[in-house]
Amino acid sequence: HLQHRQQPGAVAPAPQPAQAGGPVPRVAPVAVAPPPRVEPAPIPVPQPGPTLLGPASALAPGDMFDHARAAEAAFMTGDYTTCVTACTDAIRRALAFAGEGSLGQQAFLLRVDGADLLRLQGLATQQHLRVDDAAFSLYVMMQVFIRLNAVGLPNAE
């Protein structure tokens, strides 16, 4: 009865899998197609050219067109200090069309918001300007252009 007993510490041999006498047929691997790759369709972006107008230059009276283009170009290149400076200069020149007087009087005659004008004058003295400061200066410049257009200034003389 002890003849099939294993000695302590001996490991029983692992059973060997049964192998057939012939070659094992190979199964063709199933080709798994990769999921379709979804790529967004490219959106055509118009290249800026000399014929495209920005919003400020579209509103600018003829005499102020170059100032508006300079301010927009500075904004687009990220030069916010130059943008604010160009807008401030353009606004001073545009308000001069309202006649003699101080900047505040000229702004009042054109119904330009005085608080906006004061804020813009404060921005012109700062050294480090942000994108929203430059955007605000463009807004005030466009406001002045709209007011000039509303009263028919500058006159075509």
CSV table of C-alpha atoms in Angstrom, one decimal:
chain,number,residue,atom,x,y,z
A,1,HIS,CA,0.0,0.0,0.0
A,2,LEU,CA,3.0,2.4,0.3
A,3,GLN,CA,4.4,1.8,-3.1
A,4,HIS,CA,2.7,4.8,-4.7
A,5,ARG,CA,3.6,7.1,-1.9
A,6,GLN,CA,5.9,10.0,-2.6
A,7,GLN,CA,8.9,10.8,-0.6
A,8,PRO,CA,8.6,14.0,1.5
A,9,GLY,CA,10.1,17.0,-0.4
A,10,ALA,CA,9.8,15.3,-3.8
A,11,VAL,CA,7.8,17.2,-6.4
A,12,ALA,CA,5.3,15.3,-8.5
A,13,PRO,CA,6.1,15.5,-12.2
A,14,ALA,CA,3.7,17.8,-14.1
A,15,PRO,CA,1.4,16.0,-16.4
A,16,GLN,CA,2.5,16.5,-20.0
A,17,PRO,CA,-0.2,17.6,-22.5
A,18,ALA,CA,-1.2,15.0,-24.9
A,19,GLN,CA,0.3,15.7,-28.4
A,20,ALA,CA,-1.1,14.3,-31.5
A,21,GLY,CA,1.3,12.4,-33.7
A,22,GLY,CA,0.8,14.7,-36.7
A,23,PRO,CA,1.4,18.4,-37.3
A,24,VAL,CA,-0.8,20.9,-35.6
A,25,PRO,CA,-2.9,22.8,-38.1
A,26,ARG,CA,-2.3,26.5,-38.1
A,27,VAL,CA,-5.3,28.8,-37.9
A,28,ALA,CA,-5.0,32.0,-39.8
A,29,PRO,CA,-4.9,34.9,-37.4
A,30,VAL,CA,-8.0,37.0,-37.5
A,31,ALA,CA,-7.1,40.4,-38.9
A,32,VAL,CA,-8.5,43.1,-36.6
A,33,ALA,CA,-9.1,46.3,-38.5
A,34,PRO,CA,-8.1,49.4,-36.6
A,35,PRO,CA,-11.0,51.7,-35.8
A,36,PRO,CA,-11.5,54.3,-38.5
A,37,ARG,CA,-9.5,57.4,-37.8
A,38,VAL,CA,-11.7,60.5,-37.6
A,39,GLU,CA,-9.8,63.6,-38.5
A,40,PRO,CA,-11.4,67.0,-38.6
A,41,ALA,CA,-11.9,68.5,-42.0
A,42,PRO,CA,-9.5,71.5,-42.5
A,43,ILE,CA,-11.3,74.8,-42.3
A,44,PRO,CA,-10.1,77.2,-45.0
A,45,VAL,CA,-8.7,80.3,-43.3
A,46,PRO,CA,-8.6,83.4,-45.4
A,47,GLN,CA,-5.1,84.7,-45.6
A,48,PRO,CA,-4.8,88.3,-44.5
A,49,GLY,CA,-4.2,90.5,-47.5
A,50,PRO,CA,-4.3,94.2,-48.3
A,51,THR,CA,-8.0,94.0,-49.3
A,52,LEU,CA,-9.2,92.6,-46.0
A,53,LEU,CA,-10.4,95.2,-43.5
A,54,GLY,CA,-10.5,94.8,-39.7
A,55,PRO,CA,-13.5,96.3,-37.8
A,56,ALA,CA,-11.7,99.5,-36.8
A,57,SER,CA,-10.4,100.2,-40.3
A,58,ALA,CA,-13.9,99.5,-41.8
A,59,LEU,CA,-15.3,102.2,-39.5
A,60,ALA,CA,-12.5,104.7,-39.9
A,61,PRO,CA,-13.1,107.9,-41.9
A,62,GLY,CA,-10.7,108.2,-44.8
A,63,ASP,CA,-8.3,110.4,-43.0
A,64,MET,CA,-8.1,108.0,-40.1
A,65,PHE,CA,-7.7,104.8,-42.1
A,66,ASP,CA,-3.9,104.4,-41.7
A,67,HIS,CA,-4.2,105.0,-37.9
A,68,ALA,CA,-6.8,102.3,-37.6
A,69,ARG,CA,-4.8,99.8,-39.7
A,70,ALA,CA,-1.7,100.5,-37.5
A,71,ALA,CA,-3.7,99.9,-34.3
A,72,GLU,CA,-5.2,96.6,-35.7
A,73,ALA,CA,-1.8,95.4,-36.9
A,74,ALA,CA,-0.2,96.0,-33.6
A,75,PHE,CA,-3.1,94.1,-31.8
A,76,MET,CA,-2.8,91.2,-34.2
A,77,THR,CA,1.0,90.9,-33.6
A,78,GLY,CA,0.6,91.1,-29.8
A,79,ASP,CA,2.2,94.5,-29.5
A,80,TYR,CA,-0.3,95.8,-27.0
A,81,THR,CA,1.6,99.0,-26.0
A,82,THR,CA,1.8,100.1,-29.7
A,83,CYS,CA,-1.8,99.3,-30.1
A,84,VAL,CA,-2.9,101.5,-27.2
A,85,THR,CA,-0.5,104.3,-28.3
A,86,ALA,CA,-1.9,104.1,-31.9
A,87,CYS,CA,-5.5,104.2,-30.7
A,88,THR,CA,-4.8,107.1,-28.3
A,89,ASP,CA,-3.2,109.1,-31.2
A,90,ALA,CA,-6.1,108.2,-33.6
A,91,ILE,CA,-8.7,109.2,-31.0
A,92,ARG,CA,-6.9,112.6,-30.4
A,93,ARG,CA,-6.8,113.2,-34.2
A,94,ALA,CA,-10.4,112.1,-34.6
A,95,LEU,CA,-11.8,114.2,-31.8
A,96,ALA,CA,-10.0,117.3,-33.3
A,97,PHE,CA,-12.7,117.1,-36.1
A,98,ALA,CA,-15.2,118.2,-33.5
A,99,GLY,CA,-13.7,121.6,-33.4
A,100,GLU,CA,-11.6,123.7,-31.0
A,101,GLY,CA,-11.5,122.9,-27.3
A,102,SER,CA,-10.1,120.4,-24.8
A,103,LEU,CA,-10.2,116.7,-25.4
A,104,GLY,CA,-13.1,116.4,-23.0
A,105,GLN,CA,-15.1,119.1,-24.7
A,106,GLN,CA,-14.5,117.5,-28.1
A,107,ALA,CA,-15.6,114.1,-26.7
A,108,PHE,CA,-18.7,115.7,-25.1
A,109,LEU,CA,-19.7,117.3,-28.4
A,110,LEU,CA,-19.5,113.8,-30.1
A,111,ARG,CA,-21.2,112.1,-27.2
A,112,VAL,CA,-18.2,109.8,-26.6
A,113,ASP,CA,-18.3,108.2,-23.2
A,114,GLY,CA,-16.1,110.3,-20.9
A,115,ALA,CA,-15.3,107.4,-18.5
A,116,ASP,CA,-14.0,105.3,-21.4
A,117,LEU,CA,-11.8,108.2,-22.5
A,118,LEU,CA,-10.4,108.7,-19.0
A,119,ARG,CA,-9.6,105.0,-18.7
A,120,LEU,CA,-7.9,105.0,-22.1
A,121,GLN,CA,-5.8,108.0,-21.0
A,122,GLY,CA,-4.8,106.0,-17.9
A,123,LEU,CA,-3.8,103.0,-20.0
A,124,ALA,CA,-1.5,105.2,-22.1
A,125,THR,CA,0.7,105.8,-19.0
A,126,GLN,CA,1.1,102.2,-18.0
A,127,GLN,CA,4.1,100.2,-19.0
A,128,HIS,CA,2.7,96.6,-19.0
A,129,LEU,CA,-0.5,96.3,-21.0
A,130,ARG,CA,-2.6,93.2,-21.5
A,131,VAL,CA,-4.7,92.0,-24.4
A,132,ASP,CA,-7.9,93.3,-22.8
A,133,ASP,CA,-6.3,96.8,-22.5
A,134,ALA,CA,-5.5,96.8,-26.2
A,135,ALA,CA,-9.0,95.5,-27.0
A,136,PHE,CA,-10.5,98.2,-24.9
A,137,SER,CA,-8.5,100.9,-26.7
A,138,LEU,CA,-9.7,99.5,-30.1
A,139,TYR,CA,-13.3,99.7,-28.7
A,140,VAL,CA,-13.0,103.4,-27.7
A,141,MET,CA,-11.4,104.2,-31.1
A,142,MET,CA,-14.2,102.5,-32.9
A,143,GLN,CA,-16.7,104.3,-30.7
A,144,VAL,CA,-15.1,107.7,-31.8
A,145,PHE,CA,-15.2,106.6,-35.4
A,146,ILE,CA,-18.9,105.7,-35.2
A,147,ARG,CA,-19.7,109.1,-33.5
A,148,LEU,CA,-17.8,110.9,-36.3
A,149,ASN,CA,-19.7,109.0,-39.0
A,150,ALA,CA,-23.0,109.7,-37.3
A,151,VAL,CA,-22.5,113.5,-37.5
A,152,GLY,CA,-20.9,113.4,-40.9
A,153,LEU,CA,-17.4,114.3,-39.9
A,154,PRO,CA,-14.9,114.8,-41.3
A,155,ASN,CA,-16.4,116.9,-44.1
A,156,ALA,CA,-15.4,116.1,-47.6
A,157,GLU,CA,-14.0,119.5,-48.4
